[in-house]
Short mmCIF file of C-alpha atoms and ligand atoms in Angstrom, two decimals:
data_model
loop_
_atom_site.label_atom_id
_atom_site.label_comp_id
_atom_site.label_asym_id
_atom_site.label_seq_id
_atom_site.Cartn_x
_atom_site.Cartn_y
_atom_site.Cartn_z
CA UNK A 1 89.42 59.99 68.61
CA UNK A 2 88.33 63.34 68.22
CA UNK A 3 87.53 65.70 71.49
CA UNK A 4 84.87 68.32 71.11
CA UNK A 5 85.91 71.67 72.92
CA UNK A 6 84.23 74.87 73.39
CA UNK A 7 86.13 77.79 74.57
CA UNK A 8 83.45 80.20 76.33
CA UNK A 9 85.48 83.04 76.67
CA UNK A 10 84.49 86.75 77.30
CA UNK A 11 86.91 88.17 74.93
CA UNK A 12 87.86 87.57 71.59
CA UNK A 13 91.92 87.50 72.85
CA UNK A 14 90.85 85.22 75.60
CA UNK A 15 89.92 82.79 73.44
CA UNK A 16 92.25 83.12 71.11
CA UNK A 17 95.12 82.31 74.04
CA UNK A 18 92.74 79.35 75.62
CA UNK A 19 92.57 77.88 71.62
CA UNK A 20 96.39 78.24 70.86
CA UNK A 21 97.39 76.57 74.19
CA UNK A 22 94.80 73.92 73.73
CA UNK A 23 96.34 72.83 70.06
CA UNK A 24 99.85 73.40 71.69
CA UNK A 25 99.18 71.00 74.81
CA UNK A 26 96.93 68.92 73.78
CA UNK A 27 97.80 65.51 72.11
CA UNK A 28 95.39 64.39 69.29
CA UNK A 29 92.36 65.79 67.27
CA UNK A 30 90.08 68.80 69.26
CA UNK A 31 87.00 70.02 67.15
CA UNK A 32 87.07 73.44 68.56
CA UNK A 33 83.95 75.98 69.15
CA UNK A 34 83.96 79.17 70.77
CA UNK A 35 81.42 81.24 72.30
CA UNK A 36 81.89 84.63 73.52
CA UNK A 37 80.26 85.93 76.16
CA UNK A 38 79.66 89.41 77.38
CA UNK A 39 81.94 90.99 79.94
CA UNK A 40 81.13 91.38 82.23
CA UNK A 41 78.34 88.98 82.45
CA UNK A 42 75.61 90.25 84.06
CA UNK A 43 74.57 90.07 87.05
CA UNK A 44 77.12 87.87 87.53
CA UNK A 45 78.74 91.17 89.69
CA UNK A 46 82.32 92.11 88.86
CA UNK A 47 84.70 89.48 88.70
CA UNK A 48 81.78 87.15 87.30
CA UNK A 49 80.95 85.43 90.58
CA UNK A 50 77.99 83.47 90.56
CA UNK A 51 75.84 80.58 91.74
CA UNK A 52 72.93 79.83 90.00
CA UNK A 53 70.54 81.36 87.07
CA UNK A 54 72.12 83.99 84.79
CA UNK A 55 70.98 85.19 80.98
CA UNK A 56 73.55 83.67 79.72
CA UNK A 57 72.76 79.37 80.26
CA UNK A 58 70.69 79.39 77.24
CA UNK A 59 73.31 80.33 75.06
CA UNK A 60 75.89 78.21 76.78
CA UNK A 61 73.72 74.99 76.98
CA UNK A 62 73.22 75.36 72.93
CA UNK A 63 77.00 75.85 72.77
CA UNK A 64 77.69 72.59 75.01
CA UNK A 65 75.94 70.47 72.71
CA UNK A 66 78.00 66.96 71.86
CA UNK A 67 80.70 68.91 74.25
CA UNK A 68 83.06 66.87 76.02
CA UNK A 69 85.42 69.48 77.62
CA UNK A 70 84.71 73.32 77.92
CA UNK A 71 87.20 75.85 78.93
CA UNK A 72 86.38 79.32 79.70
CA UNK A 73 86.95 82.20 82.12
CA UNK A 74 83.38 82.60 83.31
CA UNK A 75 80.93 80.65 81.92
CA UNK A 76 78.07 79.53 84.28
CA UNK A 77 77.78 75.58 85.38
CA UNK A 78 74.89 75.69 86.90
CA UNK A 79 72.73 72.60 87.59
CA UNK A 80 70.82 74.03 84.87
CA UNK A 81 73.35 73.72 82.68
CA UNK A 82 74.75 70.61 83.87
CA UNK A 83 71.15 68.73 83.15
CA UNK A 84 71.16 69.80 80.10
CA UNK A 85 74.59 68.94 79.13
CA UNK A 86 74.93 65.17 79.22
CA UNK A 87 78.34 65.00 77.05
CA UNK A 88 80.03 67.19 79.05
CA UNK A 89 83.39 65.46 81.34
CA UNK A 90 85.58 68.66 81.86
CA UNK A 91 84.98 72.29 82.93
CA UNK A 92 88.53 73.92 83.00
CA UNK A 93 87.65 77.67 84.21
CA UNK A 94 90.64 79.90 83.79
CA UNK A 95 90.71 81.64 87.12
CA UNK A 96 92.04 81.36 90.08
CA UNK A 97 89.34 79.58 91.39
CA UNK A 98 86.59 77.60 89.99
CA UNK A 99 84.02 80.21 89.88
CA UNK A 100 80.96 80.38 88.41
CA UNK A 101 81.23 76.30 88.87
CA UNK A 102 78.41 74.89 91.26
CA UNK A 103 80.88 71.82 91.88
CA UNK A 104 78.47 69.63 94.18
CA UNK A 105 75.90 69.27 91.24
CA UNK A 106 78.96 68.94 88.65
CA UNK A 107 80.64 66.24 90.76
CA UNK A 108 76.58 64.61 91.01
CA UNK A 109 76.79 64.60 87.33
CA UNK A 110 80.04 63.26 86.62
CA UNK A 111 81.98 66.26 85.63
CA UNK A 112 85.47 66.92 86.55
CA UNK A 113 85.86 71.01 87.30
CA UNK A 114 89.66 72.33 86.75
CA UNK A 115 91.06 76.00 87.39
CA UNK A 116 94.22 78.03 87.53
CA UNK A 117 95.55 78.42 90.92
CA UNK A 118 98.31 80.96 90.73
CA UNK A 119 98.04 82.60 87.67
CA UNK A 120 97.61 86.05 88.41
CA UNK A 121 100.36 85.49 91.87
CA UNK A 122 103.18 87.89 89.75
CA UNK A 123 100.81 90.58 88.98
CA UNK A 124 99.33 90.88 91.75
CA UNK A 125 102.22 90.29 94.25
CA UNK A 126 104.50 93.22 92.15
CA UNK A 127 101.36 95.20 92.03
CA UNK A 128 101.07 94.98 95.74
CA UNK A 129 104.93 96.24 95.72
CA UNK A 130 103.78 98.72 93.68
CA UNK A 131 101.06 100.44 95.87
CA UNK A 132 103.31 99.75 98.33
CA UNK A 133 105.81 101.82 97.33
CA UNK A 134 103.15 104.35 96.05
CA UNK A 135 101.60 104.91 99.12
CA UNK A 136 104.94 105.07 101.66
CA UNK A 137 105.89 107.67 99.01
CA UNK A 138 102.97 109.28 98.70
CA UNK A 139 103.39 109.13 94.76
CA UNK A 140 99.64 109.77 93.46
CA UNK A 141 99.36 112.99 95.82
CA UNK A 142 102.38 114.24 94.71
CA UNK A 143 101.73 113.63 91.35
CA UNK A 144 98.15 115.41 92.38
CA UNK A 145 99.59 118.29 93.86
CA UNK A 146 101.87 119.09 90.36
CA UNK A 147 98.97 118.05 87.88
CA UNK A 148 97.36 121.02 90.30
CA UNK A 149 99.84 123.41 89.66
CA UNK A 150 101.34 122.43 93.41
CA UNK A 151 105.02 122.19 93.87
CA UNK A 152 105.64 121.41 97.49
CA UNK A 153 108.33 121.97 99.09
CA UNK A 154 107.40 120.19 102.51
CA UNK A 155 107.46 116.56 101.71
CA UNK A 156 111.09 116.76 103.43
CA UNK A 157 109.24 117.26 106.58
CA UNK A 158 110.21 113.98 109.07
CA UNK A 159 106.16 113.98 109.58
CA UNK A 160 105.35 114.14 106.01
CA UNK A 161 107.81 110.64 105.02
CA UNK A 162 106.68 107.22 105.57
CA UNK A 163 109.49 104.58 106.25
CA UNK A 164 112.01 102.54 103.89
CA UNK A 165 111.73 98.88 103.15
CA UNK A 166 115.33 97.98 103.94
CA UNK A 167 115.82 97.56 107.54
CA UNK A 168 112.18 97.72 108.81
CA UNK A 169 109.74 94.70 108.69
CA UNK A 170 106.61 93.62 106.41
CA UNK A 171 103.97 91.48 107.87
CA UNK A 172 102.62 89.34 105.35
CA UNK A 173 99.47 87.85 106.65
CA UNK A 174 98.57 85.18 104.03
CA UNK A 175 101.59 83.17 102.54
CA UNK A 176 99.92 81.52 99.38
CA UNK A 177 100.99 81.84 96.22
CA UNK A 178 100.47 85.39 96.46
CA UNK A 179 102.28 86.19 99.55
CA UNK A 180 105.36 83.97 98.83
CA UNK A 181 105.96 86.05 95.45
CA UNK A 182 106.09 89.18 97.74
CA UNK A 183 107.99 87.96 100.26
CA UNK A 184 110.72 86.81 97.42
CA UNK A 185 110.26 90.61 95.98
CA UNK A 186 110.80 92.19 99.40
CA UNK A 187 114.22 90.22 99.84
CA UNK A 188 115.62 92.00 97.11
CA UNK A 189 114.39 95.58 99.08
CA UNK A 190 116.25 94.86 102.16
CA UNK A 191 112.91 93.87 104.63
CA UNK A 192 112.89 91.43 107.27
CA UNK A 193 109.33 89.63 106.47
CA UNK A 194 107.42 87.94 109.09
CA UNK A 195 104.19 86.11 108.37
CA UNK A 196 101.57 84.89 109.87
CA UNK A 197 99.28 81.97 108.36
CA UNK A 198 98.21 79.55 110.75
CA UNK A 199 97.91 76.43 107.69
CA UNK A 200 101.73 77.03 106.28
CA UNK A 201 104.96 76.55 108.01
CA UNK A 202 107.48 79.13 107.38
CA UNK A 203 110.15 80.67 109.23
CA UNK A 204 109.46 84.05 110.43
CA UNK A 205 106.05 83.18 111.11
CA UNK A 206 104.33 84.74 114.30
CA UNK A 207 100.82 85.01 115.79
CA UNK A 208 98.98 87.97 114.16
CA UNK A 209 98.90 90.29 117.50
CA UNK A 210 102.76 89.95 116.94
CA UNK A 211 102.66 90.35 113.29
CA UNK A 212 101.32 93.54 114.00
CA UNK A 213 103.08 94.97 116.70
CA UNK A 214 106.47 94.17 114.61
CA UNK A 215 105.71 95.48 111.44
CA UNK A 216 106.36 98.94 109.57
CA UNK A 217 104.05 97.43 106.51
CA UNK A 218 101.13 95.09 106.35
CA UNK A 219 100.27 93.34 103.06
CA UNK A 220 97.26 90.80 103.40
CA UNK A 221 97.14 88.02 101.42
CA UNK A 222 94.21 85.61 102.81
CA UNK A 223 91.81 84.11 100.87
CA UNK A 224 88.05 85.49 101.54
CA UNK A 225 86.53 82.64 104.20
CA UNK A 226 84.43 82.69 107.65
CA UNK A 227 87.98 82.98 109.92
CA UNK A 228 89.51 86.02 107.78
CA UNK A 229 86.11 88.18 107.61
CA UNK A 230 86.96 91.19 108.93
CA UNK A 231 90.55 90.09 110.52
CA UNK A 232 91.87 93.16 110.25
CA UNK A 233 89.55 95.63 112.30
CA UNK A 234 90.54 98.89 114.54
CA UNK A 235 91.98 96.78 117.49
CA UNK A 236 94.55 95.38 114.92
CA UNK A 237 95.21 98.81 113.23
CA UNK A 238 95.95 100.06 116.89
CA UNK A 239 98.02 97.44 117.08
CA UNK A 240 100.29 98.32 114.13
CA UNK A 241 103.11 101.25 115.08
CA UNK A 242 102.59 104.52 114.36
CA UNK A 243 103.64 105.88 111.12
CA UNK A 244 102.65 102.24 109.38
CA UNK A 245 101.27 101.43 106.03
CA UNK A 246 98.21 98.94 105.25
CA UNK A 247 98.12 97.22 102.02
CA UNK A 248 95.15 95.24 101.12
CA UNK A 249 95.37 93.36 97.63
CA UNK A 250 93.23 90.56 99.12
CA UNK A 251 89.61 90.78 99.48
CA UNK A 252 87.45 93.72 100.84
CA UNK A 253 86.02 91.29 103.04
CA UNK A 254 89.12 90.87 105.19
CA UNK A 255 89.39 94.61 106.34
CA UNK A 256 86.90 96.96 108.06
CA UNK A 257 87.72 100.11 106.33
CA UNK A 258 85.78 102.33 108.43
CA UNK A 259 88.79 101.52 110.91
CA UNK A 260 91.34 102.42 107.80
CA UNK A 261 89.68 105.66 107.53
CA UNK A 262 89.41 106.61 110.89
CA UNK A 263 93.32 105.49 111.09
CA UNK A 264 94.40 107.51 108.14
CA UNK A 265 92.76 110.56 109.42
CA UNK A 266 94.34 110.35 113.04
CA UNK A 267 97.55 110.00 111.35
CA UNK A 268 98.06 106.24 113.09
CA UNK A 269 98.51 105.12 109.47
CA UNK A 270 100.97 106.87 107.64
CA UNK A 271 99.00 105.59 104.63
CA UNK A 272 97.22 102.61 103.45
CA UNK A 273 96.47 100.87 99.89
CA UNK A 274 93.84 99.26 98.66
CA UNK A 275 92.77 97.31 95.55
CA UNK A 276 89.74 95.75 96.78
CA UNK A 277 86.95 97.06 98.41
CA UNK A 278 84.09 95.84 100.60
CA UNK A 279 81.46 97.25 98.13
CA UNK A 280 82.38 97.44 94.24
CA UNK A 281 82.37 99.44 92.57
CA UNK A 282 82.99 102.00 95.71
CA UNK A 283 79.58 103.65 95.92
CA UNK A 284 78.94 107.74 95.41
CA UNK A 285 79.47 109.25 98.16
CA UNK A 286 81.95 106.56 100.31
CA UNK A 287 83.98 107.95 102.99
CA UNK A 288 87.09 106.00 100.93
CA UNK A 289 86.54 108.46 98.33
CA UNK A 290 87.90 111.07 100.48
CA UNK A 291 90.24 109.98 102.95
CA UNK A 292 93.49 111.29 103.07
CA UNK A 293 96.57 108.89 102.36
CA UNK A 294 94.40 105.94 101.07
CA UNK A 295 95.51 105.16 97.70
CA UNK A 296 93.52 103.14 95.31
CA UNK A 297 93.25 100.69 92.08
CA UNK A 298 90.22 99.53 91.15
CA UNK A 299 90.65 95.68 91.88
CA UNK A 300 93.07 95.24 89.18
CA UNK A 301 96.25 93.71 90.88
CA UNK A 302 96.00 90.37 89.18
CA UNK A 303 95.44 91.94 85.79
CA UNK A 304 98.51 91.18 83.43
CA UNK A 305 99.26 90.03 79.68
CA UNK A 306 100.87 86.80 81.84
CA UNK A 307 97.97 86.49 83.41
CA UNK A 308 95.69 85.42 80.78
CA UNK A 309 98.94 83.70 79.00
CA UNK A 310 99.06 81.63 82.51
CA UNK A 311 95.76 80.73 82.77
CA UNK A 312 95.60 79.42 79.20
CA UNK A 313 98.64 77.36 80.00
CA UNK A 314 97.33 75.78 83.29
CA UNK A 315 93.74 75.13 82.05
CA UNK A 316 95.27 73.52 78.70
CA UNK A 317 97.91 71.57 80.68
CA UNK A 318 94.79 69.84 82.61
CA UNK A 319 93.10 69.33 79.25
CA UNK A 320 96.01 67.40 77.89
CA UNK A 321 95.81 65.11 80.99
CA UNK A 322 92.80 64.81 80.51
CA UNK A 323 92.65 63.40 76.97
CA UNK A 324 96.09 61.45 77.86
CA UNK A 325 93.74 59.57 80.76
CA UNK A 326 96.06 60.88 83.68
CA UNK A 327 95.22 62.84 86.84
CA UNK A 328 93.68 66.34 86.72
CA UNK A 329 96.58 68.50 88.29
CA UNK A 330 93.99 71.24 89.69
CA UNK A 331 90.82 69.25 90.51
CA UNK A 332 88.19 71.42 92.26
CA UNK A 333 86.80 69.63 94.94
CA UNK A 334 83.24 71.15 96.90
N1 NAD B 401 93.25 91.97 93.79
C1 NAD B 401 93.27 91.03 92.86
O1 NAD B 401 93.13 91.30 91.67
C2 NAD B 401 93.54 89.62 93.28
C3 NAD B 401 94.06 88.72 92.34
C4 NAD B 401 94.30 87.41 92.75
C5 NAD B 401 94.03 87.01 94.05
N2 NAD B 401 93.52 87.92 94.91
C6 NAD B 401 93.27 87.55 96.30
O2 NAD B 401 94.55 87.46 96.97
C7 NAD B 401 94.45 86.56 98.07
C8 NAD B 401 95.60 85.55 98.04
O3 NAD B 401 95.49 84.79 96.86
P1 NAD B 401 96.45 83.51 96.65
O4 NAD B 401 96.30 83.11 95.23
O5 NAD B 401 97.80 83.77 97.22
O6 NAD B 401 95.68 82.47 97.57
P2 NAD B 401 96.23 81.11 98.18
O7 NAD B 401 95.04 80.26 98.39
O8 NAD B 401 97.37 80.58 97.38
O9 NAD B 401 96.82 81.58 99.60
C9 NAD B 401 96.01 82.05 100.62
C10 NAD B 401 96.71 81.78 101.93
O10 NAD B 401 95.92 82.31 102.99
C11 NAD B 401 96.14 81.47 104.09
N3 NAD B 401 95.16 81.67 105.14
C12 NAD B 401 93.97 81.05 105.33
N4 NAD B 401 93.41 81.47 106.47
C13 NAD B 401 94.25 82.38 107.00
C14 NAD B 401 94.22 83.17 108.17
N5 NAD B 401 93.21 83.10 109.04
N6 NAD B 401 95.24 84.01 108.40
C15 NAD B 401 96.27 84.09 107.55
N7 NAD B 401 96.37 83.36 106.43
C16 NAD B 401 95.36 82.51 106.16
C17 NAD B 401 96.11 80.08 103.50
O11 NAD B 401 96.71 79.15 104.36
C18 NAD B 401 96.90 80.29 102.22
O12 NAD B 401 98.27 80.00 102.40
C19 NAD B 401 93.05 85.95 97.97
O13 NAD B 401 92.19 86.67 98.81
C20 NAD B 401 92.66 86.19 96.52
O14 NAD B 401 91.26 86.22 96.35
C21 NAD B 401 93.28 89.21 94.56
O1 3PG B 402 90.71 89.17 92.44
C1 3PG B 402 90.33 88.50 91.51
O2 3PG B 402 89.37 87.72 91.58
C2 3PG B 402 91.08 88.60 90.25
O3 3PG B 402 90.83 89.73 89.56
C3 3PG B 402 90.93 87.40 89.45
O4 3PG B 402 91.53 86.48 90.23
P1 3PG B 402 91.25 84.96 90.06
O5 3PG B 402 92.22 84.45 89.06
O6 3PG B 402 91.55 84.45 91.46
O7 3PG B 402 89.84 84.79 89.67
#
């Protein structure tokens, strides 16, 4: 029996990856198309979030015909699609989550949607290690102040140091797959991690007021839902000690960084890092933009070679299962 595939992928190396881990996992004969959409794919909005209508179903549908599984990154599977795709079985997005997917009108129609949960955890937990590090030692304004033409001599000064890993204590709010890589990283540094997630059992975990009140560093690492909107807001920052650093490699949503800022420029925060931002890109003219001691990455912590290697290993792996009849390991459910 032969499979029909199409790999919708938004970059010729994307594809490339989902194709060779489809003919390495897969058992039996795949008649392989690809279609590569633009990236990103408008107005699908950065990360190529969307729920309904884009410019891009036409091109898909035609691409879907005779398909029986399609993996890809971002296509859309909208009901649109979905109606017009009557061979279709498997959607195996490559993310994280299984965006892009509306999954009541695929599971209406019969089609099984798979993702990637985890695949970016690595790069984005040591790149939340990284900024970090970067922000409790100021790196990108030191580095500033020489690219200026600035040597300073005064970043001895007790006020001007933030506080070492080993021996003080990292909240972790969030202990996914994301926040247990950290916490394993921060073992090796000497911190005493506490954590507070009220759906995982862990020792060290607390209530967040505690959380806060005990920790030198916050890292969040909560998904985006109703309960986390805005979890961290300036009664919490109060809460934190003096002299603390914020690290947000979550979701913008979680944060109000009007409290950050007003934080960072009281000197309550010692500093604070952020890779993701309530509006992005950051808009002209954003208070962010000038804050002191707020370092920045333009929501790129789960970016990695692994990554993409991952999540063409964990959407083939479902694949294979797929054709072999057995359970779907990462089923999307609505
Ligand atoms: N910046 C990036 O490039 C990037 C990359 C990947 C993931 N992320 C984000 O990082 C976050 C963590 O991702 P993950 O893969 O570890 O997710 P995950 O789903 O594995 O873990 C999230 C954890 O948050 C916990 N949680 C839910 N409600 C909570 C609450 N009220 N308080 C505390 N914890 C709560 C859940 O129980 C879960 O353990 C998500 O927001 C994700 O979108 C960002
Ligand atoms: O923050 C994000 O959405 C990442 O850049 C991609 O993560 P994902 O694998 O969860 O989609």
């Amino acid at each position: 029996m032969t499979i029909r595939v199409l790999a919708a992928g938004d970059h010729f190396v994307q594809n490339r990856l989902l194709i060779d881990a489809l003919r390495r996992e897969v058992p039996g004969e795949l008649d392989i198309s690809e279609l590569t959409l633009p990236w990103p794919v408008e107005p699908f909005g950065r990360v190529g979030e969307v729920d309904e209508a884009s410019d891009v179903e036409d091109e898909l549908i035609e691409a879907l015909r005779g398909v029986e599984v399609c993996v890809t990154q971002m296509a859309p599977l909208t009901k649109r699609v979905l109606d017009a795709s009557p061979d279709l079985r498997l959607f195996s997005v490559s993310r994280g989550g299984p965006v892009n997917a509306n999954l009541e009108a695929a599971k209406a129609a019969g089609v099984a949607v798979t993702f990637a949960p985890g695949r970016n955890a690595v790069a984005t937990a040591e790149h939340t290690l990284a900024m970090l590090l970067a922000a409790t030692r100021r790196i990108p304004q030191t580095h500033d102040d020489l690219a200026g033409g600035v040597w300073r001599g005064d970043y001895y000064m007790y006020d001007n140091v933030g506080p070492e890993l080993d021996g003080n204590t990292v909240g972790l709010v969030g202990y996914g797959a994301i926040g247990r890589r950290v916490a394993r990283m921060l073992e090796g540094f000497g911190a005493q991690v506490l954590v507070h997630d009220p759906y995982v059992d862990v020792p060290g975990r607390v209530e967040l007021d505690e959380l806060l009140r005990r920790s030198h560093f916050v890292s969040l690492h909560a998904r985006a839902t109703p309960e986390t909107n805005g979890m961290i807001g300036a009664a919490e920052i109060a809460a934190m000690p003096r002299g603390s650093v914020l690290v947000n490699c979550a979701r913008g949503a979680l944060v109000d960084y009007d409290a950050v800022c007003d934080a960072l420029e009281s000197g309550h925060l010692f500093g604070a890092a952020m890779d993701v931002f309530p509006e992005e890109p950051i808009p002209a003219g954003s208070r962010l933009l000038t804050t002191p001691n707020l370092i920045m990455t333009p929501h790129l912590a789960g970016a990695s070679k692994q990554t993409a290697m991952n999540a063409a290993s964990i959407v083939a792996a479902d694949v294979a299962r797929y054709v072999r009849g057995e359970p779907l390991a990462h089923l999307a459910t609505p």
